């Protein structure tokens, strides 16, 4: 009740492209919604933006496969570069960015355009290299930059006039973040979206007006996610010691005490007379990623020069830095000679191969705890559940892909330990009635196609990025003996450790989502399956038919 004589603390959050800024701000700062205020006036100068959607032509009608969206993106970008239009090209992955940079420099070589005016920008480049690219973008020295989502936000990249996206980035918000990189000087800009063969891209190719009329996705955070909470607890303890009985965030005092005791047992904190003090040497905030949950990096070392070339996050290192992998950096190639798994170092040597590599992974999901469950019929047509799962992912090999033609040039083995992640998932287990739909092998392949369709409609319905979800199919056989131990099960799991609530929402909307998946597959003009619905047809050509039959069975009310 006493008058307040000090300065009033003020928290300011800014965002350009989320659908629930006020609610998100309240969750982020731990406020009640009546404690914050939304300022939504748009003070940006009006500008004209021309939008183009390009769908590459079909090159294999039987499988529904289209021309390479990577090559078509490069061809469009090359025309802009030749016309000296400042351009940014967005790729879906680090490998695709490096491949497009290589192709783009080759295409404009005959036009005598300095290769150093075309650069890549992605996670893994050293900080000083990224700062130099940012500076050259602002001064106009760089004519075209090929980037991952690392350039979606966070820095002013100067006067770009064109944006070309190689495939739909996964959300409306991400798309407008990318397109917003051009036309900042108030002049006319062009935005080009090049569709891939993926289901989301092909849906948008049929319904392009969705992109211009769809609401921007709502941002979601889960303050109770253990992976996030522990990292924030460490940062808070560094700033000010905790005392026993303190609460933190959504944790009550008893839960906070358990978490503090856990950190103390790992010698991160030191407990003395009921107070918990920071005990580690490192500054904890340096280990907190603002983009993902993952705290370790692998250093890439050029053995010929004995110097650091770059770095990659731990998860990406398994697929990009395994031994014999081709590591691409600034349109040049290095081969990984040794991956020091324990010390997080990869030793590479510069080479000039005519191929790049892509990893092959095997994923299995084990159920830890069922949160909710639904079973249909006495001889169950299906069982639907959601809960906690353990996802184990192992890189088992790699493919060699020819530069230029993208032909498969061979395979190689990879021997690395598997990575495990505790997360949440929705799963569908087929019942005995599914036996009449198709033989076992076709039924499992049809279930995989059903999962692809369900992932597509879930992405749109939940307004999330498709990379937030993963698919795995358990064929119901024991790995060691091959003995049948149950019915096939399809898992749709979250890629974020601990989950963010997507699996629970899929379970809550399961009837609607299965109906939408059935409509998506049935309305697709392909004959036996294609990337736009259930994935490319299998050798028997039965994937689409079996997927529809399974969906009929699952959605039946009789």
Coordinates of C-alpha atoms in Angstrom, one line a residue:
X1 CA 0.0 0.0 0.0
X2 CA 3.0 2.3 0.4
X3 CA 3.7 4.7 -2.5
X4 CA 6.2 3.4 -5.1
X5 CA 9.1 5.8 -5.5
X6 CA 11.5 3.7 -7.7
X7 CA 11.4 3.2 -11.4
X8 CA 8.7 0.9 -12.8
X9 CA 10.2 -2.4 -14.2
X10 CA 9.2 -2.8 -17.9
X11 CA 9.4 -5.8 -20.1
X12 CA 9.1 -5.3 -23.9
X13 CA 8.7 -8.2 -26.3
X14 CA 8.5 -7.7 -30.1
X15 CA 7.3 -10.1 -32.8
X16 CA 6.3 -9.9 -36.4
X17 CA 4.6 -13.1 -37.2
X18 CA 2.8 -15.0 -34.4
X19 CA -1.0 -15.2 -34.0
X20 CA -1.2 -14.9 -30.2
X21 CA 1.4 -12.2 -29.2
X22 CA -0.4 -11.2 -25.9
X23 CA -1.0 -14.7 -24.6
X24 CA 2.5 -15.8 -25.6
X25 CA 4.1 -12.8 -23.9
X26 CA 2.1 -13.6 -20.7
X27 CA 3.3 -17.2 -20.8
X28 CA 6.9 -16.2 -21.6
X29 CA 7.2 -13.7 -18.8
X30 CA 5.0 -15.5 -16.2
X31 CA 2.4 -12.8 -16.2
X32 CA -1.4 -12.8 -16.0
X33 CA -3.0 -11.7 -19.2
X34 CA -4.4 -8.5 -17.5
X35 CA -0.8 -7.6 -16.6
X36 CA 0.4 -7.0 -20.1
X37 CA -0.7 -4.8 -23.0
X38 CA -0.6 -5.4 -26.7
X39 CA 0.6 -2.7 -29.2
X40 CA -0.4 -3.9 -32.6
X41 CA -0.2 -0.8 -34.8
X42 CA 1.9 -1.4 -38.0
X43 CA 4.3 1.4 -38.6
X44 CA 6.2 -0.3 -41.4
X45 CA 6.2 1.7 -44.7
X46 CA 3.7 0.3 -47.3
X47 CA 5.3 -1.7 -50.1
X48 CA 4.2 -3.9 -53.0
X49 CA 5.1 -7.5 -52.8
X50 CA 4.6 -9.9 -55.8
X51 CA 4.0 -13.5 -54.9
X52 CA 4.8 -16.4 -57.2
X53 CA 4.2 -20.1 -56.6
X54 CA 6.2 -22.5 -58.9
X55 CA 5.4 -26.2 -59.0
X56 CA 8.1 -28.1 -61.0
X57 CA 6.7 -30.3 -63.8
X58 CA 6.1 -34.0 -63.3
X59 CA 8.9 -36.2 -64.5
X60 CA 7.5 -39.6 -63.4
X61 CA 3.7 -39.7 -63.7
X62 CA 3.4 -43.2 -62.3
X63 CA 5.2 -42.3 -59.1
X64 CA 4.0 -38.7 -59.0
X65 CA 7.6 -37.5 -58.8
X66 CA 8.4 -33.9 -60.0
X67 CA 11.6 -32.3 -61.3
X68 CA 14.1 -31.5 -58.6
X69 CA 12.9 -28.4 -56.6
X70 CA 16.5 -27.8 -55.6
X71 CA 17.7 -27.4 -59.3
X72 CA 14.6 -25.4 -60.2
X73 CA 15.2 -23.0 -57.3
X74 CA 18.8 -22.5 -58.4
X75 CA 17.7 -21.9 -62.0
X76 CA 15.3 -19.1 -60.9
X77 CA 17.9 -17.6 -58.5
X78 CA 20.5 -17.6 -61.3
X79 CA 18.2 -15.5 -63.5
X80 CA 17.8 -13.0 -60.6
X81 CA 21.6 -12.9 -60.0
X82 CA 22.3 -12.3 -63.7
X83 CA 19.9 -9.4 -63.6
X84 CA 21.8 -8.1 -60.5
X85 CA 18.7 -8.3 -58.3
X86 CA 19.8 -8.6 -54.6
X87 CA 18.4 -12.0 -53.7
X88 CA 18.1 -14.4 -50.7
X89 CA 17.5 -18.1 -51.3
X90 CA 16.2 -20.2 -48.5
X91 CA 17.0 -23.9 -48.3
X92 CA 15.4 -26.6 -46.1
X93 CA 18.7 -28.0 -44.7
X94 CA 22.4 -27.3 -44.3
X95 CA 23.2 -29.8 -47.0
X96 CA 20.7 -28.4 -49.5
X97 CA 22.0 -24.9 -48.8
X98 CA 25.6 -25.9 -49.6
X99 CA 24.5 -27.9 -52.7
X100 CA 22.5 -24.9 -54.0
X101 CA 25.5 -22.6 -53.4
X102 CA 27.7 -24.9 -55.4
X103 CA 25.2 -25.1 -58.3
X104 CA 24.5 -21.4 -58.3
X105 CA 28.1 -20.4 -58.5
X106 CA 28.6 -22.9 -61.4
X107 CA 25.6 -21.5 -63.3
X108 CA 26.7 -17.8 -63.2
X109 CA 30.4 -18.6 -63.8
X110 CA 30.1 -17.9 -67.5
X111 CA 28.6 -14.5 -66.7
X112 CA 31.8 -13.5 -64.9
X113 CA 30.1 -12.9 -61.6
X114 CA 32.5 -13.0 -58.8
X115 CA 31.8 -16.2 -56.7
X116 CA 32.5 -14.3 -53.5
X117 CA 29.4 -12.2 -54.2
X118 CA 27.3 -15.4 -53.7
X119 CA 27.6 -16.7 -50.2
X120 CA 25.9 -19.3 -47.9
X121 CA 24.7 -18.6 -44.3
X122 CA 23.8 -21.4 -42.0
X123 CA 24.3 -22.8 -38.5
X124 CA 27.8 -24.3 -38.2
X125 CA 29.7 -21.4 -39.7
X126 CA 32.1 -19.8 -37.2
X127 CA 30.8 -16.6 -35.6
X128 CA 33.4 -14.4 -37.2
X129 CA 32.5 -15.7 -40.7
X130 CA 28.8 -15.1 -40.0
X131 CA 29.5 -11.6 -38.8
X132 CA 31.5 -10.9 -42.0
X133 CA 28.7 -12.1 -44.2
X134 CA 26.2 -10.0 -42.3
X135 CA 28.4 -6.9 -42.7
X136 CA 28.8 -7.5 -46.5
X137 CA 25.0 -8.0 -46.8
X138 CA 24.3 -4.7 -45.2
X139 CA 26.9 -2.9 -47.4
X140 CA 25.6 -4.5 -50.6
X141 CA 28.8 -6.4 -51.4
X142 CA 26.9 -9.7 -51.5
X143 CA 24.5 -10.1 -54.4
X144 CA 22.9 -13.3 -53.3
X145 CA 22.9 -15.3 -50.1
X146 CA 21.8 -18.9 -49.7
X147 CA 20.6 -19.5 -46.2
X148 CA 18.8 -21.8 -43.8
X149 CA 16.3 -20.5 -41.3
X150 CA 19.3 -19.0 -39.4
X151 CA 18.6 -15.8 -41.5
X152 CA 14.9 -15.8 -41.0
X153 CA 15.2 -13.3 -38.2
X154 CA 17.5 -11.6 -35.8
X155 CA 19.6 -9.3 -38.1
X156 CA 19.1 -6.5 -40.6
X157 CA 20.3 -7.9 -43.9
X158 CA 20.0 -4.7 -45.9
X159 CA 18.3 -4.0 -49.2
X160 CA 17.3 -7.3 -50.7
X161 CA 14.7 -7.3 -53.5
X162 CA 13.9 -11.0 -54.0
X163 CA 13.3 -14.1 -51.9
X164 CA 13.2 -17.6 -53.3
X165 CA 12.2 -20.4 -51.0
X166 CA 13.1 -24.0 -51.9
X167 CA 10.0 -25.8 -50.5
X168 CA 7.4 -24.6 -48.0
X169 CA 9.2 -23.9 -44.7
X170 CA 6.5 -25.6 -42.7
X171 CA 4.4 -22.8 -41.3
X172 CA 2.8 -19.6 -42.5
X173 CA 4.7 -17.7 -39.9
X174 CA 8.1 -19.0 -41.2
X175 CA 7.1 -18.2 -44.8
X176 CA 6.3 -14.6 -44.0
X177 CA 9.4 -14.3 -41.9
X178 CA 11.4 -15.3 -45.0
X179 CA 9.4 -13.2 -47.4
X180 CA 9.8 -10.2 -45.1
X181 CA 13.5 -10.2 -45.7
X182 CA 13.0 -8.5 -49.1
X183 CA 11.5 -5.0 -49.9
X184 CA 12.6 -3.4 -46.7
X185 CA 13.5 -0.2 -48.5
X186 CA 9.8 0.3 -49.4
X187 CA 10.3 -0.8 -53.0
X188 CA 8.6 -3.5 -54.9
X189 CA 9.9 -7.0 -54.1
X190 CA 9.2 -10.5 -55.4
X191 CA 8.7 -13.7 -53.4
X192 CA 8.9 -17.1 -55.1
X193 CA 7.9 -20.4 -53.4
X194 CA 9.2 -23.5 -55.2
X195 CA 7.2 -26.6 -54.3
X196 CA 8.8 -29.9 -53.6
X197 CA 7.1 -33.3 -54.0
X198 CA 6.3 -33.4 -50.3
X199 CA 2.6 -33.7 -49.3
X200 CA 2.4 -30.2 -47.7
X201 CA 3.9 -28.6 -50.8
X202 CA 1.6 -30.4 -53.2
X203 CA -1.5 -29.6 -51.1
X204 CA -0.5 -25.9 -51.3
X205 CA 0.1 -26.2 -55.0
X206 CA -3.6 -27.3 -55.4
X207 CA -4.8 -24.7 -52.9
X208 CA -2.4 -21.7 -53.2
X209 CA -4.9 -19.3 -51.8
X210 CA -4.5 -20.9 -48.5
X211 CA -1.1 -19.2 -48.1
X212 CA -2.4 -15.8 -48.7
X213 CA -5.5 -16.2 -46.5
X214 CA -4.4 -18.5 -43.7
X215 CA -4.0 -17.2 -40.2
X216 CA -0.5 -17.0 -38.8
X217 CA 0.2 -19.8 -36.3
X218 CA 0.1 -19.3 -32.6
X219 CA 3.3 -19.7 -30.7
X220 CA 3.4 -22.4 -28.1
X221 CA 5.7 -22.8 -25.1
X222 CA 5.7 -25.4 -22.4
X223 CA 7.3 -24.0 -19.2
X224 CA 6.9 -27.4 -17.5
X225 CA 9.1 -29.2 -20.1
X226 CA 11.8 -30.7 -18.0
X227 CA 14.5 -30.1 -20.6
X228 CA 13.7 -26.4 -20.6
X229 CA 12.9 -26.0 -16.9
X230 CA 16.2 -27.5 -15.7
X231 CA 18.3 -25.2 -17.9
X232 CA 16.3 -22.1 -16.7
X233 CA 16.8 -23.3 -13.1
X234 CA 20.5 -23.4 -13.6
X235 CA 20.5 -19.9 -15.0
X236 CA 18.5 -18.6 -12.1
X237 CA 20.8 -20.3 -9.6
X238 CA 23.8 -18.6 -11.2
X239 CA 22.2 -15.2 -10.7
X240 CA 21.0 -15.7 -7.1
X241 CA 21.3 -18.7 -4.7
X242 CA 18.1 -20.6 -4.0
X243 CA 17.0 -21.3 -0.4
X244 CA 15.2 -24.5 0.5
X245 CA 11.4 -23.8 0.4
X246 CA 11.7 -21.5 -2.6
X247 CA 9.4 -22.1 -5.6
X248 CA 10.3 -21.5 -9.2
X249 CA 8.0 -20.9 -12.1
X250 CA 5.2 -23.4 -12.2
X251 CA 7.0 -25.6 -9.7
X252 CA 5.9 -25.7 -6.1
X253 CA 8.5 -25.6 -3.3
X254 CA 8.7 -29.4 -3.0
X255 CA 9.2 -29.9 -6.8
X256 CA 11.8 -27.1 -6.9
X257 CA 13.6 -28.8 -4.0
X258 CA 13.7 -32.1 -5.9
X259 CA 15.2 -30.3 -9.0
X260 CA 17.8 -28.5 -6.9
X261 CA 18.8 -31.7 -5.2
X262 CA 19.2 -33.3 -8.6
X263 CA 21.5 -30.5 -9.8
X264 CA 23.4 -30.7 -6.5
X265 CA 23.9 -34.5 -6.9
X266 CA 25.6 -33.7 -10.3
X267 CA 27.8 -31.1 -8.7
X268 CA 26.2 -28.3 -10.7
X269 CA 25.0 -26.7 -7.4
X270 CA 26.4 -26.8 -3.9
X271 CA 24.0 -27.0 -1.0
X272 CA 25.1 -25.4 2.3
X273 CA 22.8 -24.6 5.3
X274 CA 19.7 -24.8 3.2
X275 CA 21.0 -22.6 0.4
X276 CA 22.0 -23.8 -3.2
X277 CA 24.9 -22.0 -4.8
X278 CA 26.2 -22.2 -8.3
X279 CA 29.2 -24.5 -8.3
X280 CA 30.1 -25.2 -11.9
X281 CA 32.8 -23.2 -13.9
X282 CA 30.7 -22.5 -17.0
X283 CA 28.3 -19.7 -17.5
X284 CA 25.0 -21.6 -17.9
X285 CA 23.2 -19.2 -20.3
X286 CA 25.9 -20.0 -22.9
X287 CA 24.6 -23.6 -23.1
X288 CA 21.0 -22.6 -23.7
X289 CA 19.9 -22.7 -27.3
X290 CA 17.2 -20.2 -28.3
X291 CA 16.2 -22.3 -31.3
X292 CA 16.2 -25.9 -30.0
X293 CA 16.7 -28.1 -27.1
X294 CA 20.3 -29.3 -27.4
X295 CA 23.3 -28.1 -25.6
X296 CA 26.4 -29.8 -27.2
X297 CA 28.3 -28.9 -30.3
X298 CA 30.9 -30.9 -32.3
X299 CA 33.9 -29.0 -33.6
X300 CA 35.0 -29.6 -37.2
X301 CA 38.8 -29.6 -37.6
X302 CA 40.6 -29.3 -41.0
X303 CA 43.5 -31.7 -40.4
X304 CA 45.6 -30.3 -43.3
X305 CA 45.6 -26.8 -41.7
X306 CA 45.1 -27.9 -38.1
X307 CA 42.4 -25.2 -37.7
X308 CA 38.7 -25.2 -36.8
X309 CA 36.5 -25.1 -39.9
X310 CA 33.1 -24.9 -38.2
X311 CA 30.8 -26.6 -35.7
X312 CA 27.6 -28.5 -35.6
X313 CA 25.0 -29.4 -33.0
X314 CA 25.3 -32.8 -31.5
X315 CA 22.2 -34.3 -33.2
X316 CA 23.2 -33.0 -36.7
X317 CA 26.7 -34.3 -36.3
X318 CA 25.5 -37.9 -36.3
X319 CA 24.1 -37.5 -39.8
X320 CA 26.6 -35.0 -41.3
X321 CA 29.9 -35.9 -39.6
X322 CA 30.0 -39.6 -39.4
X323 CA 33.2 -41.2 -40.8
X324 CA 33.4 -41.0 -44.7
X325 CA 30.7 -38.4 -44.8
X326 CA 31.2 -35.5 -47.2
X327 CA 31.0 -32.3 -45.3
X328 CA 30.2 -29.2 -47.4
X329 CA 31.3 -25.7 -46.4
X330 CA 31.2 -22.6 -48.6
X331 CA 30.6 -24.7 -51.7
X332 CA 33.8 -26.8 -51.0
X333 CA 33.9 -30.4 -49.8
X334 CA 35.8 -32.2 -47.1
X335 CA 35.7 -35.9 -46.2
X336 CA 35.4 -36.9 -42.5
X337 CA 38.4 -39.1 -41.6
X338 CA 37.6 -39.5 -38.0
X339 CA 34.7 -38.7 -35.7
X340 CA 35.9 -38.5 -32.1
X341 CA 32.6 -39.3 -30.5
X342 CA 33.7 -38.9 -26.9
X343 CA 35.5 -35.6 -27.3
X344 CA 33.0 -34.1 -29.8
X345 CA 35.5 -33.5 -32.6
X346 CA 35.3 -34.4 -36.3
X347 CA 38.6 -34.4 -38.3
X348 CA 38.1 -33.6 -42.0
X349 CA 40.3 -33.4 -45.1
X350 CA 39.6 -31.4 -48.3
X351 CA 38.6 -33.5 -51.3
X352 CA 37.0 -33.1 -54.7
X353 CA 34.5 -35.9 -55.1
X354 CA 31.7 -35.9 -57.7
X355 CA 29.1 -36.8 -55.0
X356 CA 27.8 -35.7 -51.6
X357 CA 26.4 -38.0 -48.9
X358 CA 23.1 -38.3 -47.1
X359 CA 22.6 -40.4 -43.9
X360 CA 20.1 -43.3 -43.6
X361 CA 18.6 -43.6 -40.1
X362 CA 16.5 -46.3 -38.3
X363 CA 14.0 -45.2 -35.7
X364 CA 12.2 -47.3 -33.2
X365 CA 9.7 -46.1 -30.5
X366 CA 9.0 -47.8 -27.2
X367 CA 5.9 -46.9 -25.1
X368 CA 6.8 -45.8 -21.5
X369 CA 3.4 -44.7 -20.2
X370 CA -0.1 -44.5 -21.6
X371 CA -1.9 -41.2 -20.7
X372 CA -5.2 -41.8 -22.6
X373 CA -6.5 -44.8 -24.6
X374 CA -9.4 -45.6 -26.8
X375 CA -10.3 -49.1 -28.1
X376 CA -13.0 -49.7 -30.8
X377 CA -15.0 -52.9 -31.0
X378 CA -14.8 -56.3 -29.2
X379 CA -12.3 -57.5 -31.8
X380 CA -10.9 -54.0 -31.9
X381 CA -10.8 -52.4 -35.3
X382 CA -8.0 -50.2 -33.8
X383 CA -6.6 -48.8 -30.7
X384 CA -5.7 -45.1 -30.4
X385 CA -3.6 -43.8 -27.5
X386 CA -1.2 -41.0 -26.5
X387 CA 1.5 -40.9 -23.8
X388 CA 5.2 -40.9 -23.1
X389 CA 7.6 -42.8 -25.4
X390 CA 11.3 -43.4 -25.8
X391 CA 12.5 -42.6 -29.4
X392 CA 15.7 -44.3 -30.4
X393 CA 17.4 -43.2 -33.6
X394 CA 20.5 -44.7 -35.1
X395 CA 22.4 -43.8 -38.2
X396 CA 22.9 -47.1 -40.0
X397 CA 24.4 -46.0 -43.3
X398 CA 24.8 -43.3 -45.9
X399 CA 24.1 -42.9 -49.6
X400 CA 26.3 -41.3 -52.2
X401 CA 24.4 -38.8 -54.4
X402 CA 26.0 -37.6 -57.6
X403 CA 26.3 -33.8 -58.0
X404 CA 24.2 -32.5 -60.9
X405 CA 22.2 -35.6 -61.7
X406 CA 21.3 -36.6 -58.1
X407 CA 21.8 -40.3 -59.0
X408 CA 22.4 -42.8 -56.3
X409 CA 26.1 -43.7 -56.6
X410 CA 26.5 -46.2 -53.8
X411 CA 26.2 -46.9 -50.1
X412 CA 28.4 -47.1 -47.0
X413 CA 28.0 -48.4 -43.5
X414 CA 28.0 -46.2 -40.4
X415 CA 28.7 -47.5 -36.8
X416 CA 27.5 -45.0 -34.2
X417 CA 25.7 -45.4 -30.9
X418 CA 22.0 -44.7 -31.1
X419 CA 20.5 -41.5 -29.8
X420 CA 17.6 -41.6 -27.4
X421 CA 14.9 -39.0 -26.6
X422 CA 12.1 -39.1 -24.1
X423 CA 9.1 -37.4 -25.6
X424 CA 5.4 -37.8 -26.2
X425 CA 3.5 -39.5 -29.1
X426 CA 0.1 -40.4 -30.5
X427 CA -0.1 -44.0 -31.7
X428 CA -2.5 -46.2 -33.7
X429 CA -2.5 -50.0 -33.2
X430 CA -4.3 -52.0 -35.8
X431 CA -6.9 -54.6 -34.6
X432 CA -7.6 -58.1 -35.8
X433 CA -10.2 -56.9 -38.3
X434 CA -7.4 -55.3 -40.3
X435 CA -6.2 -58.8 -41.3
X436 CA -8.9 -58.9 -44.0
X437 CA -7.7 -55.7 -45.6
X438 CA -4.4 -57.0 -47.0
X439 CA -1.5 -59.5 -46.4
X440 CA 0.9 -58.5 -43.6
X441 CA 3.6 -56.8 -45.7
X442 CA 1.1 -54.7 -47.6
X443 CA -0.8 -53.9 -44.4
X444 CA 2.4 -52.5 -42.8
X445 CA 3.2 -50.5 -45.9
X446 CA -0.4 -49.1 -46.1
X447 CA -0.1 -48.2 -42.4
X448 CA 3.0 -46.2 -43.2
X449 CA 1.2 -44.4 -46.0
X450 CA -1.7 -43.7 -43.6
X451 CA 0.8 -42.2 -41.2
X452 CA 2.2 -39.8 -43.9
X453 CA -1.4 -38.6 -44.6
X454 CA -2.1 -38.2 -40.9
X455 CA 1.0 -36.2 -40.4
X456 CA 0.1 -33.9 -43.2
X457 CA -3.4 -33.1 -42.0
X458 CA -2.2 -32.8 -38.4
X459 CA 0.4 -30.2 -39.4
X460 CA -2.4 -28.0 -40.9
X461 CA -4.9 -28.6 -38.2
X462 CA -2.5 -28.0 -35.3
X463 CA -0.7 -25.2 -37.3
X464 CA 2.7 -26.6 -36.5
X465 CA 5.9 -27.2 -38.5
X466 CA 6.0 -30.8 -40.0
X467 CA 9.5 -31.1 -38.6
X468 CA 7.9 -31.0 -35.2
X469 CA 6.5 -34.5 -35.8
X470 CA 8.1 -37.8 -36.8
X471 CA 6.7 -41.1 -38.1
X472 CA 7.7 -44.6 -37.1
X473 CA 6.0 -48.0 -37.8
X474 CA 6.4 -51.0 -35.6
X475 CA 5.6 -54.2 -37.6
X476 CA 4.8 -56.1 -34.5
X477 CA 7.7 -58.6 -34.8
X478 CA 10.5 -59.2 -32.3
X479 CA 13.8 -57.8 -33.6
X480 CA 15.9 -60.7 -32.6
X481 CA 13.7 -63.7 -33.7
X482 CA 11.2 -62.1 -36.1
X483 CA 8.4 -63.7 -34.1
X484 CA 5.0 -62.0 -34.4
X485 CA 4.3 -60.5 -30.9
X486 CA 1.5 -58.1 -31.7
X487 CA -0.4 -56.0 -34.3
X488 CA 1.4 -53.3 -36.3
X489 CA 1.5 -49.9 -34.7
X490 CA 2.0 -46.4 -36.2
X491 CA 3.6 -43.7 -34.0
X492 CA 3.4 -40.0 -34.6
X493 CA 5.9 -38.7 -32.1
X494 CA 7.1 -35.2 -31.2
X495 CA 10.7 -34.2 -32.2
X496 CA 11.1 -32.1 -29.1
X497 CA 12.4 -33.8 -25.9
X498 CA 9.6 -33.8 -23.3
X499 CA 7.0 -32.8 -25.9
X500 CA 5.0 -29.6 -26.3
X501 CA 1.5 -31.0 -26.2
X502 CA 1.0 -31.9 -29.9
X503 CA 0.5 -35.6 -29.2
X504 CA -2.3 -34.9 -26.8
X505 CA -4.0 -32.5 -29.2
X506 CA -3.8 -35.1 -32.0
X507 CA -5.5 -37.6 -29.7
X508 CA -8.2 -35.1 -28.8
X509 CA -8.9 -34.4 -32.5
X510 CA -8.4 -38.0 -33.7
X511 CA -11.8 -38.5 -35.3
X512 CA -11.5 -35.2 -37.3
X513 CA -7.9 -35.9 -38.3
X514 CA -8.6 -39.4 -39.5
X515 CA -11.6 -38.1 -41.6
X516 CA -9.4 -35.5 -43.1
X517 CA -6.6 -38.0 -43.8
X518 CA -9.1 -40.2 -45.6
X519 CA -10.4 -37.3 -47.7
X520 CA -6.8 -36.2 -48.6
X521 CA -5.8 -39.7 -49.8
X522 CA -9.1 -40.4 -51.6
X523 CA -9.1 -37.1 -53.5
X524 CA -5.5 -37.3 -54.7
X525 CA -5.5 -37.9 -58.5
X526 CA -2.7 -40.4 -58.4
X527 CA -3.4 -44.1 -59.0
X528 CA -1.3 -46.0 -56.5
X529 CA 0.2 -43.4 -54.2
X530 CA 2.5 -40.4 -54.6
X531 CA 4.5 -37.9 -52.5
X532 CA 1.4 -35.7 -52.2
X533 CA -0.7 -38.3 -50.3
X534 CA 0.7 -41.5 -48.9
X535 CA 4.2 -41.4 -50.3
X536 CA 5.5 -43.0 -53.5
X537 CA 3.8 -46.3 -54.5
X538 CA 5.6 -49.5 -53.3
X539 CA 6.6 -52.2 -55.7
X540 CA 3.2 -53.9 -55.5
X541 CA 1.3 -50.6 -56.2
X542 CA -1.0 -51.3 -53.2
X543 CA 0.0 -48.6 -50.7
X544 CA -2.8 -46.2 -51.6
X545 CA -5.5 -48.8 -51.8
X546 CA -4.5 -50.4 -48.5
X547 CA -4.2 -47.0 -46.8
X548 CA -7.8 -46.1 -47.9
X549 CA -9.1 -49.5 -46.7
X550 CA -7.5 -49.0 -43.3
X551 CA -8.9 -45.5 -43.0
X552 CA -12.4 -46.9 -44.0
X553 CA -12.0 -49.5 -41.2
X554 CA -10.8 -47.0 -38.6
X555 CA -13.4 -44.3 -39.4
X556 CA -16.3 -46.8 -39.7
X557 CA -19.1 -46.2 -37.1
X558 CA -20.6 -49.7 -37.5

